[in-house]
């Protein structure tokens, strides 16, 4: 089993570094800068909205990312090109790579927000779902399932 997992992970791990080490490092730095940008925007929103919760500021960052990514995607698709329906599979432009790194940095930020704000809520929801499911299953086996 270890060899099978190693063979699966090994090509995926070295695929990223197969470009050029400098290119891979540049992409990692762009993603890290993007993450720092999203974090600084979050901190700015927290300072500007002291009367609101931290989750509110996280949602403002999410809204900002949505507006920014829609605008940049529309610009790339309709103005900058290439048009994806006439040139499918063409190499990425530098602007597309920058937007991808910007979005990947936001994705990492969003994972942190989910871990920070929604972890306890998710556990509570899973526990409620699991207890309800097991109760319904027990009632189905006895033949006394009631609908409320």
Backbone as ProteinMPNN parsed JSONL, in Angstrom:
{"seq_chain_A": "XXXXXXXXXXXXXXXXXXXXXXXXXXXXXXXXXXXXXXXXXXXXXXXXXXXXXXXXXXXXXXXXXXXXXXXXXXXXXXXXXXXXXXXXXXXXXXXXXXXXXXXXXXXXXXXXXXXXXXXXXXXXXXXXXXXXXXXXXXXXXXXXXXXX", "coords_chain_A": {"N_chain_A": [[0.828, -1.187, 0.0], [1.987, 1.224, 0.714], [3.856, 1.637, -1.308], [2.171, 1.948, -3.496], [0.773, 4.307, -2.836], [2.957, 6.023, -2.731], [3.806, 5.984, -5.39], [1.679, 7.245, -6.561], [1.645, 9.805, -5.396], [4.225, 10.769, -5.835], [4.717, 11.477, -8.7], [2.898, 13.64, -8.874], [3.87, 15.414, -6.977], [6.432, 16.11, -7.95], [5.752, 17.101, -10.39], [5.047, 19.795, -10.241], [7.498, 21.015, -9.649], [8.865, 20.468, -11.926], [8.787, 22.36, -13.924], [10.564, 24.864, -13.956], [12.911, 25.534, -11.484], [13.087, 28.245, -10.697], [10.793, 29.373, -11.814], [8.793, 27.982, -10.444], [9.325, 28.86, -7.855], [8.798, 31.566, -8.167], [6.043, 31.507, -8.686], [5.116, 30.48, -6.237], [5.873, 32.595, -4.56], [4.237, 34.623, -5.566], [1.716, 33.649, -4.87], [1.991, 33.655, -2.098], [2.334, 36.416, -1.645], [-0.171, 37.257, -2.495], [-1.774, 36.026, -0.55], [-0.872, 37.443, 1.69], [-1.795, 39.953, 0.964], [-4.601, 39.583, 1.019], [-4.885, 39.001, 3.73], [-4.024, 41.43, 4.868], [-6.013, 43.126, 3.91], [-8.176, 42.041, 5.267], [-7.419, 42.595, 7.938], [-7.493, 45.37, 7.796], [-10.234, 45.803, 7.317], [-11.188, 44.782, 9.729], [-10.217, 46.704, 11.527], [-11.474, 49.009, 10.581], [-14.161, 48.405, 10.972], [-14.877, 48.143, 13.819], [-17.064, 47.796, 15.44], [-18.322, 45.612, 14.446], [-18.333, 41.983, 14.012], [-15.499, 39.709, 13.745], [-15.989, 37.836, 11.831], [-17.677, 39.172, 10.117], [-15.93, 40.941, 8.832], [-14.423, 39.082, 7.46], [-16.31, 38.17, 5.676], [-16.658, 40.482, 4.183], [-14.191, 40.576, 2.882], [-14.506, 38.302, 1.336], [-16.609, 39.152, -0.318], [-15.299, 41.241, -1.652], [-13.337, 39.773, -2.998], [-14.999, 38.303, -4.713], [-16.145, 40.31, -6.378], [-13.815, 41.377, -7.507], [-12.668, 39.115, -8.791], [-14.658, 38.437, -10.649], [-14.674, 40.749, -12.224], [-11.99, 40.779, -13.225], [-11.928, 38.308, -14.557], [-13.88, 38.713, -16.523], [-12.656, 40.777, -17.941], [-10.362, 39.442, -18.886], [-11.558, 37.401, -20.419], [-13.217, 38.739, -22.321], [-11.885, 41.033, -23.299], [-8.95, 41.076, -23.121], [-8.212, 38.494, -23.949], [-6.9, 35.219, -24.815], [-9.875, 34.315, -26.634], [-11.777, 31.832, -25.176], [-13.384, 29.993, -26.551], [-12.647, 29.918, -29.199], [-9.935, 29.495, -29.144], [-9.193, 27.082, -27.591], [-7.31, 25.557, -24.993], [-5.005, 26.992, -25.365], [-1.802, 28.44, -24.481], [-1.416, 29.882, -21.195], [-1.792, 33.334, -20.528], [0.338, 35.916, -19.105], [-1.273, 37.568, -17.452], [-3.438, 35.896, -16.862], [-2.128, 33.987, -15.296], [-1.372, 35.569, -13.117], [-3.892, 36.24, -12.079], [-4.753, 33.716, -11.388], [-2.916, 33.086, -9.342], [-3.625, 35.093, -7.527], [-6.213, 34.256, -6.888], [-5.678, 31.747, -5.793], [-4.256, 32.472, -3.504], [-6.353, 33.749, -2.147], [-7.977, 31.514, -1.76], [-6.505, 30.015, 0.093], [-6.589, 31.84, 2.222], [-9.365, 31.8, 2.671], [-9.744, 29.148, 3.477], [-8.47, 29.297, 5.936], [-10.233, 31.069, 7.23], [-12.54, 29.498, 7.293], [-11.659, 27.446, 8.924], [-11.231, 28.906, 11.227], [-13.73, 30.228, 11.873], [-15.945, 28.593, 11.185], [-15.562, 26.019, 12.058], [-16.441, 24.946, 14.575], [-19.186, 25.252, 14.232], [-19.602, 23.539, 12.068], [-18.983, 21.061, 13.181], [-21.016, 20.873, 15.074], [-23.258, 20.831, 13.364], [-22.767, 18.456, 11.95], [-22.895, 16.617, 14.057], [-25.583, 16.929, 14.86], [-26.871, 16.127, 12.506], [-25.973, 13.486, 12.31], [-26.988, 12.304, 14.677], [-29.731, 12.607, 14.229], [-30.011, 11.089, 11.896], [-29.292, 8.517, 12.8], [-31.313, 8.12, 14.644], [-33.612, 8.144, 13.008], [-33.032, 5.921, 11.481], [-33.118, 3.892, 13.395], [-35.801, 4.058, 14.086], [-36.984, 3.38, 11.657], [-36.336, 0.697, 11.416], [-37.845, -0.412, 13.447], [-40.303, 0.153, 12.519], [-41.811, 2.364, 13.169], [-41.666, 5.004, 12.197], [-42.22, 8.394, 12.322], [-43.555, 11.269, 10.774], [-43.041, 14.677, 11.186]], "CA_chain_A": [[0.0, 0.0, 0.0], [2.865, 2.387, 0.769], [4.435, 1.86, -2.632], [1.122, 2.445, -4.374], [0.572, 5.72, -2.502], [4.159, 6.763, -3.116], [3.813, 6.142, -6.838], [0.649, 8.205, -6.921], [2.005, 11.139, -4.934], [5.525, 11.155, -6.357], [4.657, 12.279, -9.925], [2.188, 14.889, -8.644], [4.734, 16.323, -6.234], [7.528, 16.6, -8.777], [5.229, 17.752, -11.584], [5.11, 21.235, -10.023], [8.89, 21.464, -9.69], [9.486, 20.108, -13.193], [8.848, 23.505, -14.832], [11.888, 25.39, -13.676], [12.863, 25.908, -10.053], [12.84, 29.68, -10.538], [9.397, 29.632, -12.126], [8.008, 27.458, -9.336], [9.536, 29.759, -6.732], [8.087, 32.811, -8.471], [4.613, 31.257, -8.488], [4.888, 30.375, -4.79], [5.975, 33.947, -3.998], [3.037, 35.362, -5.962], [0.612, 33.164, -4.035], [2.25, 34.149, -0.748], [2.012, 37.843, -1.656], [-1.62, 37.355, -2.572], [-2.286, 35.695, 0.78], [-0.571, 38.595, 2.558], [-2.71, 41.031, 0.572], [-5.932, 39.297, 1.549], [-4.817, 39.146, 5.179], [-3.959, 42.851, 5.205], [-7.351, 43.667, 3.673], [-8.992, 41.564, 6.394], [-7.041, 43.377, 9.12], [-8.005, 46.728, 7.577], [-11.676, 45.76, 7.553], [-11.399, 44.606, 11.173], [-9.953, 47.989, 12.187], [-12.493, 49.979, 10.168], [-15.467, 47.971, 11.474], [-14.653, 47.618, 15.162], [-18.342, 47.443, 16.045], [-18.773, 44.355, 13.838], [-17.543, 40.81, 14.389], [-14.407, 39.365, 12.823], [-16.568, 37.085, 10.714], [-18.207, 40.183, 9.202], [-14.805, 41.399, 8.021], [-14.078, 37.974, 6.563], [-17.31, 38.178, 4.6], [-16.346, 41.62, 3.308], [-13.08, 40.149, 2.026], [-15.097, 37.372, 0.366], [-17.331, 39.962, -1.291], [-14.289, 41.935, -2.45], [-12.761, 38.784, -3.912], [-15.987, 37.986, -5.742], [-16.227, 41.419, -7.337], [-12.534, 41.467, -8.212], [-12.458, 37.978, -9.693], [-15.6, 38.551, -11.768], [-14.182, 41.812, -13.114], [-10.775, 40.347, -13.924], [-12.271, 37.22, -15.485], [-14.57, 39.315, -17.663], [-11.651, 41.491, -18.732], [-9.531, 38.461, -19.589], [-12.343, 36.667, -21.409], [-13.826, 39.538, -23.384], [-11.039, 42.102, -23.844], [-7.543, 40.718, -23.265], [-8.132, 37.27, -24.728], [-7.606, 34.72, -25.991], [-11.252, 33.852, -26.46], [-11.632, 30.402, -24.871], [-14.145, 29.13, -27.448], [-11.958, 29.785, -30.485], [-8.567, 29.056, -28.888], [-9.141, 26.267, -26.374], [-6.036, 24.904, -24.715], [-3.839, 27.826, -25.679], [-1.018, 28.722, -23.269], [-1.908, 30.961, -20.345], [-1.123, 34.629, -20.594], [0.821, 36.322, -17.774], [-2.376, 38.08, -16.65], [-4.174, 34.737, -16.366], [-1.336, 33.384, -14.23], [-1.474, 36.455, -11.957], [-5.24, 36.082, -11.507], [-4.766, 32.395, -10.761], [-2.185, 33.199, -8.069], [-4.462, 35.91, -6.66], [-7.315, 33.423, -6.43], [-5.14, 30.703, -4.927], [-3.995, 33.12, -2.219], [-7.644, 33.909, -1.478], [-8.441, 30.19, -1.356], [-5.809, 29.684, 1.335], [-7.18, 32.712, 3.226], [-10.717, 31.318, 2.957], [-9.608, 27.936, 4.291], [-8.185, 29.754, 7.293], [-11.473, 31.602, 7.807], [-13.426, 28.367, 7.584], [-11.121, 26.76, 10.097], [-11.364, 29.775, 12.396], [-15.082, 30.629, 12.233], [-17.004, 27.628, 10.915], [-15.2, 24.677, 12.5], [-17.345, 24.51, 15.633], [-20.52, 25.144, 13.654], [-19.632, 22.342, 11.235], [-19.031, 19.894, 14.063], [-22.362, 20.821, 15.642], [-24.18, 20.411, 12.316], [-22.532, 17.043, 11.686], [-23.4, 15.855, 15.196], [-27.045, 16.952, 14.783], [-27.278, 15.289, 11.376], [-25.676, 12.094, 12.632], [-27.926, 11.816, 15.684], [-31.04, 12.509, 13.58], [-29.959, 9.97, 10.967], [-29.309, 7.252, 13.544], [-32.642, 7.98, 15.245], [-34.533, 7.744, 11.944], [-32.716, 4.551, 11.087], [-33.621, 3.024, 14.453], [-37.254, 4.045, 13.989], [-37.373, 2.662, 10.444], [-36.221, -0.735, 11.655], [-38.954, -0.809, 14.301], [-41.529, 0.377, 11.804], [-42.59, 3.418, 13.811], [-41.16, 6.303, 11.769], [-43.252, 9.427, 12.264], [-43.173, 12.532, 10.142], [-43.518, 15.788, 12.016]], "C_chain_A": [[0.877, 1.258, 0.0], [3.466, 2.68, -0.6], [3.398, 2.433, -3.59], [0.865, 3.93, -4.102], [1.772, 6.555, -2.924], [4.189, 6.994, -4.618], [2.766, 7.138, -7.295], [1.071, 9.617, -6.563], [3.275, 11.64, -5.606], [5.431, 11.961, -7.657], [3.932, 13.607, -9.72], [3.064, 15.893, -7.919], [5.809, 16.911, -7.137], [7.057, 17.234, -10.071], [5.348, 19.269, -11.444], [6.536, 21.745, -10.167], [9.576, 21.139, -11.015], [9.556, 21.285, -14.167], [10.273, 24.043, -14.866], [11.847, 25.777, -12.211], [12.578, 27.391, -9.833], [11.38, 30.025, -10.802], [8.501, 29.156, -10.987], [8.136, 28.362, -8.115], [8.798, 31.073, -6.954], [6.581, 32.644, -8.268], [4.274, 31.165, -7.002], [4.949, 31.744, -4.127], [4.758, 34.796, -4.36], [1.842, 34.943, -5.113], [0.778, 33.667, -2.609], [1.957, 35.647, -0.64], [0.505, 38.071, -1.731], [-2.254, 37.065, -1.219], [-2.046, 36.847, 1.746], [-1.482, 39.774, 2.227], [-4.114, 40.818, 1.113], [-5.962, 39.433, 3.07], [-4.771, 40.618, 5.587], [-5.304, 43.54, 4.944], [-8.288, 43.276, 4.809], [-8.691, 42.371, 7.659], [-7.553, 44.809, 8.994], [-9.508, 46.786, 7.818], [-11.993, 45.585, 9.031], [-11.206, 45.915, 11.919], [-11.005, 49.028, 11.83], [-13.86, 49.662, 10.77], [-15.316, 47.355, 12.856], [-15.947, 47.197, 15.841], [-18.925, 46.144, 15.476], [-17.88, 43.207, 14.29], [-16.435, 40.575, 13.363], [-14.929, 38.596, 11.616], [-17.156, 38.043, 9.675], [-17.101, 40.685, 8.271], [-14.362, 40.33, 7.037], [-15.059, 37.914, 5.395], [-17.119, 39.363, 3.656], [-15.18, 41.29, 2.371], [-13.595, 39.191, 0.956], [-15.85, 38.133, -0.72], [-16.359, 40.691, -2.225], [-13.646, 40.985, -3.452], [-13.732, 38.443, -5.036], [-16.072, 39.058, -6.808], [-14.957, 41.505, -8.172], [-12.337, 40.317, -9.202], [-13.428, 37.995, -10.867], [-15.116, 39.612, -12.751], [-12.953, 41.392, -13.9], [-11.058, 39.225, -14.923], [-12.992, 37.751, -16.711], [-13.581, 40.064, -18.555], [-10.797, 40.515, -19.535], [-10.322, 37.79, -20.703], [-12.803, 37.501, -22.581], [-12.876, 40.549, -24.026], [-9.619, 41.619, -24.138], [-7.34, 39.472, -24.118], [-7.105, 36.298, -24.209], [-9.013, 34.229, -25.648], [-11.228, 32.343, -26.274], [-12.392, 29.475, -25.817], [-13.482, 28.957, -28.807], [-10.527, 29.294, -30.332], [-8.499, 28.207, -27.613], [-7.776, 25.6, -26.209], [-4.816, 25.72, -25.064], [-3.08, 28.118, -24.384], [-1.596, 29.91, -22.497], [-1.092, 32.226, -20.562], [-0.607, 34.986, -19.195], [-0.293, 36.867, -16.875], [-3.215, 36.938, -16.075], [-3.439, 34.062, -15.213], [-1.42, 34.239, -12.965], [-2.839, 36.322, -11.28], [-5.362, 34.726, -10.815], [-4.049, 32.428, -9.409], [-2.968, 34.039, -7.06], [-5.599, 35.077, -6.065], [-6.824, 32.31, -5.517], [-4.782, 31.265, -3.552], [-5.277, 33.348, -1.442], [-8.166, 32.566, -0.986], [-7.788, 29.765, -0.043], [-6.347, 30.547, 2.482], [-8.554, 32.203, 3.644], [-10.683, 30.026, 3.76], [-9.297, 28.289, 5.742], [-9.42, 30.314, 7.981], [-12.444, 30.49, 8.152], [-12.949, 27.643, 8.828], [-11.355, 27.589, 11.352], [-12.813, 29.968, 12.826], [-16.122, 29.523, 12.103], [-16.711, 26.234, 11.454], [-16.166, 24.163, 13.551], [-18.761, 24.345, 15.119], [-20.638, 23.878, 12.82], [-19.716, 21.085, 12.088], [-20.422, 19.757, 14.673], [-23.374, 20.342, 14.602], [-24.012, 18.923, 12.015], [-23.101, 16.193, 12.82], [-24.926, 15.802, 15.167], [-27.542, 16.059, 13.65], [-27.1, 13.818, 11.709], [-26.654, 11.537, 13.658], [-29.324, 11.68, 15.089], [-31.082, 11.306, 12.648], [-30.035, 8.643, 11.711], [-30.655, 7.04, 14.208], [-33.653, 7.539, 14.205], [-34.288, 6.306, 11.519], [-33.251, 3.556, 12.118], [-35.138, 2.933, 14.364], [-37.729, 3.299, 12.743], [-37.324, 1.156, 10.665], [-37.346, -1.235, 12.546], [-40.301, -0.596, 13.618], [-42.376, 1.498, 12.372], [-42.091, 4.812, 13.421], [-42.327, 7.273, 11.624], [-42.707, 10.614, 11.506], [-43.778, 13.651, 10.961], [-44.01, 16.895, 11.15]], "O_chain_A": [[0.537, 2.247, -0.649], [3.573, 3.839, -1.002], [3.712, 3.302, -4.403], [0.753, 4.721, -5.039], [1.614, 7.67, -3.42], [4.556, 8.077, -5.074], [2.948, 7.807, -8.313], [0.872, 10.538, -7.355], [3.381, 12.827, -5.913], [6.013, 13.044, -7.728], [4.309, 14.607, -10.331], [3.013, 17.088, -8.208], [6.063, 18.115, -7.081], [7.854, 17.841, -10.787], [5.704, 19.956, -12.402], [6.754, 22.805, -10.753], [10.738, 21.493, -11.212], [10.305, 21.225, -15.142], [11.067, 23.683, -15.734], [10.837, 26.301, -11.743], [11.894, 27.751, -8.875], [10.795, 30.859, -10.11], [7.557, 29.849, -10.606], [7.15, 28.6, -7.417], [8.231, 31.63, -6.014], [5.921, 33.539, -7.74], [3.263, 31.709, -6.558], [4.161, 32.028, -3.225], [4.3, 35.6, -3.548], [1.05, 35.784, -4.688], [-0.201, 34.064, -1.977], [1.389, 36.094, 0.357], [-0.022, 38.983, -1.094], [-3.165, 37.773, -0.79], [-2.926, 37.188, 2.536], [-1.892, 40.511, 3.124], [-4.745, 41.752, 1.606], [-6.941, 39.921, 3.636], [-5.419, 41.006, 6.559], [-5.687, 44.444, 5.687], [-9.099, 44.086, 5.259], [-9.61, 42.782, 8.368], [-7.998, 45.396, 9.98], [-10.0, 47.718, 8.454], [-12.953, 46.168, 9.535], [-11.955, 46.208, 12.852], [-11.39, 49.839, 12.672], [-14.636, 50.577, 11.047], [-15.597, 46.171, 13.042], [-15.934, 46.337, 16.721], [-19.925, 45.641, 15.987], [-16.816, 43.421, 14.871], [-16.43, 41.154, 12.277], [-14.379, 38.693, 10.519], [-17.131, 37.749, 8.48], [-17.313, 40.834, 7.068], [-13.971, 40.637, 5.911], [-14.67, 37.638, 4.261], [-17.39, 39.255, 2.461], [-15.187, 41.682, 1.204], [-13.17, 39.258, -0.197], [-15.745, 37.803, -1.901], [-16.573, 40.748, -3.436], [-13.434, 41.342, -4.611], [-13.322, 38.309, -6.189], [-16.07, 38.758, -8.002], [-15.013, 41.683, -9.388], [-11.886, 40.534, -10.326], [-13.056, 37.605, -11.974], [-15.143, 39.402, -13.964], [-12.878, 41.622, -15.107], [-10.485, 39.203, -16.012], [-12.743, 37.288, -17.824], [-13.663, 39.989, -19.781], [-10.539, 40.733, -20.718], [-9.813, 37.626, -21.812], [-12.785, 37.033, -23.72], [-13.052, 40.887, -25.196], [-9.139, 41.738, -25.265], [-6.405, 39.404, -24.916], [-6.479, 36.587, -23.189], [-9.29, 33.793, -24.531], [-10.707, 31.633, -27.134], [-12.081, 28.286, -25.884], [-13.723, 27.965, -29.495], [-9.958, 28.74, -31.272], [-7.817, 28.581, -26.659], [-7.175, 25.139, -27.179], [-3.701, 25.198, -25.061], [-3.662, 28.05, -23.301], [-2.186, 30.82, -23.08], [0.123, 32.187, -20.752], [-1.068, 34.416, -18.206], [-0.264, 36.651, -15.664], [-3.654, 37.008, -14.927], [-4.069, 33.613, -14.256], [-1.526, 33.702, -11.863], [-2.929, 36.296, -10.052], [-6.005, 34.613, -9.772], [-4.537, 31.851, -8.437], [-2.974, 33.729, -5.868], [-5.903, 35.187, -4.877], [-7.507, 31.967, -4.552], [-4.987, 30.594, -2.54], [-5.308, 33.167, -0.225], [-8.742, 32.49, 0.1], [-8.455, 29.214, 0.833], [-6.541, 30.048, 3.59], [-8.874, 32.176, 4.833], [-11.52, 29.831, 4.641], [-9.804, 27.651, 6.665], [-9.64, 30.072, 9.168], [-13.1, 30.536, 9.192], [-13.75, 27.272, 9.686], [-11.643, 27.043, 12.417], [-13.113, 29.885, 14.017], [-17.1, 29.52, 12.851], [-17.549, 25.343, 11.315], [-16.666, 23.045, 13.428], [-19.465, 23.415, 15.512], [-21.671, 23.209, 12.861], [-20.442, 20.15, 11.75], [-20.949, 18.65, 14.776], [-24.251, 19.538, 14.917], [-25.0, 18.208, 11.844], [-23.722, 15.161, 12.568], [-25.509, 14.748, 15.42], [-28.514, 15.322, 13.814], [-27.974, 12.999, 11.424], [-27.105, 10.401, 13.517], [-30.035, 10.729, 15.413], [-32.077, 10.582, 12.612], [-30.764, 7.741, 11.298], [-31.105, 5.901, 14.33], [-34.47, 6.658, 14.472], [-35.227, 5.565, 11.231], [-33.775, 2.503, 11.756], [-35.705, 1.855, 14.543], [-38.775, 2.65, 12.777], [-38.174, 0.424, 10.159], [-37.763, -2.385, 12.41], [-41.322, -1.103, 14.082], [-43.568, 1.569, 12.074], [-42.1, 5.715, 14.257], [-43.29, 7.011, 10.902], [-41.519, 10.923, 11.594], [-44.931, 13.558, 11.382], [-44.455, 17.925, 11.657]]}, "name": "protein", "num_of_chains": 1, "seq": "XXXXXXXXXXXXXXXXXXXXXXXXXXXXXXXXXXXXXXXXXXXXXXXXXXXXXXXXXXXXXXXXXXXXXXXXXXXXXXXXXXXXXXXXXXXXXXXXXXXXXXXXXXXXXXXXXXXXXXXXXXXXXXXXXXXXXXXXXXXXXXXXXXXX"}
